[in-house]
Short mmCIF file of C-alpha atoms in Angstrom, two decimals:
data_model
loop_
_atom_site.label_atom_id
_atom_site.label_comp_id
_atom_site.label_asym_id
_atom_site.label_seq_id
_atom_site.Cartn_x
_atom_site.Cartn_y
_atom_site.Cartn_z
CA MET A 21 114.92 156.50 49.97
CA ARG A 22 116.28 156.35 46.41
CA MET A 23 117.69 152.90 47.08
CA LEU A 24 114.32 151.73 48.41
CA ALA A 25 112.58 153.14 45.37
CA GLY A 26 115.06 151.35 43.11
CA ILE A 27 114.52 148.04 44.88
CA SER A 28 110.75 148.49 44.67
CA ALA A 29 110.98 149.22 40.93
CA ALA A 30 113.15 146.13 40.38
CA LEU A 31 110.72 143.93 42.29
CA ALA A 32 107.80 145.36 40.32
CA LEU A 33 109.66 144.62 37.06
CA LEU A 34 110.34 141.02 38.16
CA LEU A 35 106.67 140.61 39.05
CA VAL A 36 105.64 141.80 35.59
CA ILE A 37 108.19 139.53 33.89
CA TYR A 38 107.22 136.37 35.76
CA ALA A 39 103.48 137.01 35.82
CA PHE A 40 103.07 136.97 32.05
CA GLU A 41 103.86 134.50 29.29
CA PHE A 42 106.81 135.35 27.07
CA PRO A 43 105.80 135.75 23.42
CA PRO A 44 105.05 134.37 20.93
CA VAL A 45 101.67 132.91 21.91
CA ASP A 46 99.60 130.79 19.52
CA SER A 47 95.81 130.94 19.56
CA VAL A 48 93.36 128.37 18.16
CA GLN A 49 89.65 129.11 17.83
CA ARG A 50 87.51 126.26 19.23
CA GLY A 51 84.04 127.78 18.99
CA TYR A 52 81.92 130.45 17.36
CA ARG A 53 83.49 133.84 16.89
CA GLY A 54 82.80 136.43 19.55
CA LEU A 55 82.58 133.92 22.41
CA ALA A 56 86.27 133.95 23.39
CA MET A 57 86.40 130.17 22.84
CA GLU A 58 90.12 130.05 22.18
CA GLU A 59 93.01 127.89 23.29
CA ASN A 60 96.23 129.79 23.90
CA SER A 61 99.62 128.11 23.94
CA ASN A 62 103.29 128.99 23.83
CA PRO A 63 105.35 127.08 21.20
CA ARG A 64 108.39 127.09 23.48
CA VAL A 65 106.40 125.47 26.31
CA ASP A 66 104.70 123.09 23.87
CA ARG A 67 108.04 121.81 22.60
CA ALA A 68 109.14 121.01 26.15
CA LYS A 69 105.84 119.20 26.78
CA VAL A 70 106.26 117.09 23.65
CA ARG A 71 109.74 116.02 24.80
CA ALA A 72 108.35 115.08 28.22
CA ASN A 73 105.43 113.09 26.83
CA GLN A 74 107.09 110.39 24.75
CA LEU A 75 106.14 106.71 24.81
CA PRO A 76 109.15 104.42 25.33
CA GLU A 77 109.91 101.81 22.70
CA PRO A 78 108.40 98.42 23.58
CA ALA A 79 110.61 95.39 24.07
CA PRO A 80 111.13 93.46 20.79
CA ALA A 81 108.46 90.92 19.90
CA THR A 82 109.28 87.29 20.70
CA ASP A 83 108.35 83.95 19.23
CA PRO A 84 105.55 82.19 21.13
CA ALA A 85 106.69 79.75 23.78
CA GLY A 86 103.68 77.55 23.17
CA GLN A 87 102.98 77.40 26.89
CA LYS A 88 100.92 79.58 29.15
CA ALA A 89 102.81 81.65 31.68
CA SER A 90 100.96 79.85 34.48
CA GLN A 91 102.45 76.55 33.26
CA VAL A 92 105.97 77.91 33.50
CA TYR A 93 105.80 80.22 36.53
CA THR A 94 104.03 79.87 39.85
CA ASN A 95 101.75 82.22 41.80
CA LEU A 96 100.48 84.07 38.72
CA LYS A 97 97.06 85.46 39.61
CA VAL A 98 96.44 88.01 36.86
CA LEU A 99 98.35 87.22 33.65
CA GLY A 100 98.58 83.44 33.80
CA ASP A 101 96.81 82.97 30.44
CA MET A 102 99.51 84.86 28.53
CA ASP A 103 102.09 83.09 26.44
CA ALA A 104 105.15 82.57 28.65
CA ASN A 105 107.49 84.54 26.34
CA GLU A 106 104.99 87.40 25.99
CA PHE A 107 104.70 87.45 29.78
CA LEU A 108 108.48 87.97 30.11
CA ARG A 109 108.30 90.71 27.47
CA LEU A 110 105.57 92.51 29.42
CA MET A 111 107.54 92.18 32.66
CA THR A 112 110.55 93.74 30.91
CA ASP A 113 108.46 96.68 29.75
CA MET A 114 106.88 97.09 33.20
CA THR A 115 110.38 97.47 34.62
CA THR A 116 110.99 100.28 32.12
CA TRP A 117 107.67 101.88 32.98
CA VAL A 118 107.95 101.78 36.78
CA SER A 119 111.44 100.96 38.08
CA PRO A 120 114.17 101.29 35.44
CA ASP A 121 116.83 102.05 38.08
CA GLN A 122 115.71 99.51 40.71
CA GLY A 123 115.05 96.71 38.21
CA CYS A 124 113.04 93.56 38.89
CA ALA A 125 113.98 93.65 42.58
CA TYR A 126 111.64 96.59 43.11
CA CYS A 127 108.66 94.22 43.00
CA HIS A 128 110.28 90.79 43.42
CA ASP A 129 112.34 88.90 45.96
CA GLU A 130 115.27 87.95 43.73
CA ASN A 131 115.76 84.72 45.68
CA ASP A 132 112.11 83.70 45.25
CA LEU A 133 110.34 85.48 42.39
CA ALA A 134 107.05 83.73 43.20
CA ALA A 135 106.89 85.06 46.77
CA ASP A 136 104.37 87.76 47.66
CA ARG A 137 107.09 90.06 48.91
CA PRO A 138 108.14 92.83 49.02
CA TYR A 139 104.89 94.77 49.47
CA THR A 140 105.32 96.26 46.00
CA LYS A 141 104.59 92.81 44.51
CA ILE A 142 101.10 92.87 46.04
CA VAL A 143 100.56 96.49 45.00
CA SER A 144 101.74 95.96 41.41
CA ARG A 145 99.45 92.95 41.00
CA ARG A 146 96.48 95.09 42.02
CA MET A 147 97.68 97.86 39.71
CA LEU A 148 97.70 95.40 36.80
CA GLU A 149 94.10 94.56 37.64
CA MET A 150 93.35 98.28 37.72
CA VAL A 151 94.93 98.89 34.29
CA ARG A 152 92.93 96.06 32.75
CA TYR A 153 89.78 97.36 34.44
CA ILE A 154 90.30 100.89 33.07
CA ASN A 155 90.97 99.66 29.54
CA GLY A 156 87.99 97.34 29.57
CA SER A 157 85.46 99.39 31.54
CA TRP A 158 86.22 103.07 30.97
CA LYS A 159 86.40 103.38 27.19
CA THR A 160 84.08 106.36 27.63
CA HIS A 161 87.20 108.17 28.82
CA VAL A 162 90.31 106.32 27.58
CA ALA A 163 88.71 105.08 24.31
CA ASP A 164 90.95 102.62 22.42
CA THR A 165 94.09 104.56 23.35
CA GLY A 166 94.08 102.88 26.75
CA VAL A 167 96.61 103.15 29.55
CA THR A 168 99.61 101.22 30.81
CA CYS A 169 101.75 101.73 33.90
CA TRP A 170 103.69 104.34 31.91
CA ALA A 171 100.64 106.61 31.72
CA CYS A 172 101.12 107.55 35.38
CA HIS A 173 104.60 106.37 36.42
CA ARG A 174 106.77 107.67 33.55
CA GLY A 175 109.76 105.65 34.74
CA GLN A 176 109.32 106.44 38.46
CA PRO A 177 108.21 104.10 41.27
CA VAL A 178 105.82 106.83 42.48
CA PRO A 179 103.99 108.96 39.89
CA ALA A 180 104.98 112.61 39.95
CA SER A 181 101.42 113.92 40.35
CA VAL A 182 99.52 112.29 43.20
CA TRP A 183 97.60 113.71 46.14
CA TYR A 184 97.02 113.01 49.83
CA PHE A 185 94.47 114.29 52.29
CA ASP A 186 95.41 117.77 53.39
CA ALA A 187 96.56 118.13 56.98
CA PRO A 188 94.39 120.63 58.94
CA ARG A 189 95.83 124.13 58.86
CA THR A 190 95.16 126.78 61.47
CA ALA A 191 96.39 130.34 61.53
CA GLN A 192 97.90 132.06 64.54
CA GLY A 193 96.16 134.66 66.65
CA GLN A 194 92.82 136.16 65.67
CA ALA A 195 92.88 134.68 62.15
CA GLY A 196 91.73 131.32 63.55
CA ASN A 197 90.95 128.38 61.30
CA ARG A 198 91.87 128.83 57.64
CA ALA A 199 88.79 126.81 56.65
CA GLY A 200 90.76 124.75 54.18
CA GLN A 201 91.82 127.72 52.05
CA ASN A 202 93.37 131.20 52.16
CA VAL A 203 96.90 129.91 51.57
CA ALA A 204 98.72 129.61 48.24
CA SER A 205 97.48 126.31 46.83
CA ALA A 206 99.14 124.42 43.99
CA ALA A 207 95.92 122.46 43.47
CA GLY A 208 93.98 125.70 43.07
CA GLY A 209 96.45 127.35 40.68
CA ILE A 210 98.51 129.16 43.36
CA THR A 211 95.45 131.01 44.59
CA ALA A 212 93.70 131.33 47.94
CA LEU A 213 91.00 128.90 46.79
CA PRO A 214 90.47 125.68 48.79
CA VAL A 215 93.68 123.66 48.97
CA ASP A 216 92.05 120.24 48.60
CA PRO A 217 89.33 120.08 45.93
CA PHE A 218 90.04 116.37 45.48
CA THR A 219 88.50 114.94 48.65
CA PRO A 220 84.97 116.28 48.06
CA PHE A 221 84.84 115.76 44.29
CA ILE A 222 87.33 113.05 43.29
CA LYS A 223 86.84 110.91 46.38
CA ASP A 224 83.46 111.61 47.99
CA GLY A 225 81.45 112.32 44.85
CA LYS A 226 80.02 115.65 45.96
CA ASP A 227 78.04 117.63 43.39
CA ILE A 228 80.40 119.84 41.43
CA ARG A 229 77.61 122.00 40.02
CA VAL A 230 76.95 125.12 42.10
CA LEU A 231 74.27 126.89 40.08
CA SER A 232 70.90 126.78 41.80
CA GLY A 233 67.98 125.71 39.69
CA THR A 234 65.51 127.92 41.57
CA ALA A 235 65.32 131.54 42.64
CA LEU A 236 65.06 130.55 46.30
CA PRO A 237 66.88 127.76 48.16
CA ALA A 238 64.89 124.56 47.66
CA GLY A 239 67.15 121.60 48.36
CA ASN A 240 70.06 122.95 46.32
CA ARG A 241 72.05 125.21 48.61
CA ALA A 242 74.60 126.73 46.24
CA SER A 243 76.81 129.09 48.22
CA ILE A 244 79.86 131.19 47.40
CA LYS A 245 81.89 128.79 49.53
CA GLN A 246 80.80 125.84 47.41
CA THR A 247 81.58 127.84 44.28
CA GLU A 248 85.14 128.38 45.49
CA TRP A 249 85.63 124.62 45.92
CA THR A 250 84.36 124.07 42.38
CA TYR A 251 86.65 126.79 41.03
CA SER A 252 89.59 125.12 42.76
CA LEU A 253 88.84 121.82 41.02
CA MET A 254 88.45 123.59 37.68
CA MET A 255 91.82 125.31 38.17
CA HIS A 256 93.38 121.88 38.77
CA ILE A 257 91.80 120.43 35.62
CA SER A 258 92.89 123.43 33.55
CA LYS A 259 96.48 123.16 34.77
CA GLY A 260 96.55 119.36 34.68
CA LEU A 261 95.44 119.30 31.02
CA GLY A 262 97.22 122.48 29.97
CA VAL A 263 94.03 124.02 28.58
CA ASN A 264 91.76 127.02 29.04
CA CYS A 265 88.27 126.84 30.51
CA THR A 266 86.86 127.01 26.98
CA TYR A 267 88.37 123.62 26.12
CA CYS A 268 85.25 122.14 27.74
CA HIS A 269 82.90 125.09 28.31
CA ASN A 270 81.21 127.68 26.15
CA SER A 271 82.05 131.07 27.66
CA ARG A 272 78.56 132.28 26.69
CA SER A 273 77.01 129.85 29.16
CA PHE A 274 79.45 127.82 31.21
CA PHE A 275 76.81 125.58 32.78
CA ASP A 276 74.84 124.68 29.63
CA TRP A 277 75.71 121.21 28.32
CA ASP A 278 74.04 121.86 24.96
CA GLN A 279 76.50 124.68 24.30
CA SER A 280 79.59 122.90 25.66
CA THR A 281 82.24 121.11 23.63
CA PRO A 282 82.43 117.28 23.36
CA GLN A 283 85.47 117.37 25.63
CA ARG A 284 83.22 118.27 28.55
CA THR A 285 81.54 114.87 28.28
CA THR A 286 84.93 113.14 28.19
CA ALA A 287 85.93 115.09 31.30
CA TRP A 288 82.68 114.12 33.04
CA TYR A 289 83.58 110.46 32.60
CA GLY A 290 87.20 111.17 33.56
CA ILE A 291 86.20 112.62 36.93
CA ARG A 292 84.10 109.54 37.67
CA MET A 293 86.82 107.19 36.47
CA THR A 294 89.36 108.85 38.75
CA ARG A 295 86.93 108.60 41.67
CA ASP A 296 86.40 104.90 40.87
CA ILE A 297 90.15 104.21 40.76
CA ASN A 298 90.77 105.92 44.10
CA THR A 299 87.96 104.21 46.00
CA GLN A 300 88.04 100.77 44.41
CA PHE A 301 91.78 100.19 43.94
CA LEU A 302 94.05 102.65 45.74
CA GLU A 303 92.48 103.30 49.12
CA PRO A 304 91.98 99.58 49.91
CA LEU A 305 95.76 99.13 49.44
CA THR A 306 96.57 101.48 52.34
CA PRO A 307 97.45 98.64 54.80
CA GLN A 308 100.03 97.27 52.35
CA PHE A 309 102.18 100.42 52.33
CA PRO A 310 104.87 101.25 54.90
CA ALA A 311 104.47 104.46 56.87
CA ASN A 312 107.04 106.35 54.77
CA ARG A 313 104.87 105.86 51.68
CA LEU A 314 101.73 107.34 53.26
CA GLY A 315 100.61 110.97 53.48
CA PRO A 316 100.65 113.26 56.52
CA THR A 317 97.32 111.87 57.74
CA GLY A 318 98.23 108.24 57.01
CA ASP A 319 96.44 107.88 53.67
CA VAL A 320 97.71 106.30 50.47
CA ALA A 321 98.71 108.31 47.39
CA LYS A 322 95.74 108.88 45.10
CA VAL A 323 95.32 109.99 41.50
CA ASN A 324 93.81 113.10 39.94
CA CYS A 325 93.64 114.47 36.41
CA ALA A 326 97.29 115.54 36.36
CA THR A 327 98.53 112.04 37.25
CA CYS A 328 98.03 110.81 33.67
CA HIS A 329 97.73 114.05 31.72
CA GLU A 330 100.89 115.76 33.04
CA GLY A 331 99.95 119.13 31.54
CA VAL A 332 98.68 118.00 28.12
CA TYR A 333 95.11 117.67 26.86
CA LYS A 334 95.58 113.95 26.09
CA PRO A 335 98.11 111.77 27.95
CA LEU A 336 101.18 111.42 25.73
CA TYR A 337 99.28 113.50 23.14
CA GLY A 338 96.99 110.58 22.36
CA ALA A 339 99.67 107.97 21.57
CA SER A 340 98.18 104.47 21.70
CA MET A 341 99.47 102.74 24.81
CA ILE A 342 97.83 99.34 24.48
CA LYS A 343 98.29 98.43 20.80
CA ASP A 344 101.30 96.27 21.72
CA TYR A 345 99.69 94.89 24.90
CA PRO A 346 96.20 93.53 24.16
CA ILE A 347 96.36 91.48 27.36
CA LEU A 348 96.04 94.76 29.29
CA VAL A 349 92.46 95.22 28.08
CA GLY A 350 90.30 93.45 30.63
CA PRO A 351 86.73 92.30 30.16
CA ALA A 352 84.06 94.87 30.92
CA PRO A 353 82.39 93.83 34.20
CA ALA A 354 78.67 93.49 34.70
CA ARG A 355 76.97 96.77 35.56
CA THR A 356 77.44 97.55 39.25
CA ALA A 357 77.32 100.67 41.37
CA SER A 358 81.11 101.10 40.95
CA ALA A 359 81.28 100.19 37.26
CA ALA A 360 81.67 102.85 34.61
CA PRO A 361 78.36 104.50 33.71
CA ALA A 362 77.18 103.77 30.20
CA ALA A 363 77.49 106.49 27.59
CA LYS A 364 74.28 108.42 27.03
#
């Protein structure tokens, strides 16, 4: 019995140790006093995040070739108007961003660089179009900082933080269907909240707001179940950006836009940008990928907030990613249903 008691005490101590943040903890006030609008951070964790969020040095600048890339190379469908030497410089940096170990052969047939093989050549071309689209059409979220391949890939062929459709989960015996939750979920902050908040909100565009505008149901059925899905998404955003709820919301009135911080507007555009990327660029590429690159239900990897942010409030702490690559800022398209909504 004494041994059992000792083991129980040790386990309880471990739980206390790992459940709380080791001091010291810094606190920054982001709103009026008395509203608990504070951001808490640990300097030790912050230092590790800074080391992990560095922008690689660009390839050295080159003298202009005086010829367009399309005049020197064949089968260029996206960057043909670039100077030929600048094109090679960008290709060098893309190798650093996406496949530093695999090299050029990750996206090119080394015996025929112009060929549309392997499949990664087709995918990377579409990703270049996506990067230019984001930088040209979603300034409401990325501003003039912009994005490059490095924003998501960080030197890996597959970004570290992507998501797939969740395979259906059923419990044994009388427990029945888990209803998409009630298991420890990384997306929901290791809670029993719904395990896949991304499909309804970041793919399907369901309404994230759960507060009813009337005393009685009148077209807006806001249930506890719906609230749990929203909480799961908010947990993901909080973890993905490394911030508290009060980074975007006023704790006095979480739903009220007039009392929220400016970051809430930026996040509003970010959610819609992510949805746009998944539906317009990534999902249509599904047939190009081999089976081993697809998820358990056969879907392609998709992005969420953590894909670019990687635990910090601004990707790479706001370092400008496109100042050396103006070609990666595409023209803003005409207003369409899928184009970025204009700032209000």
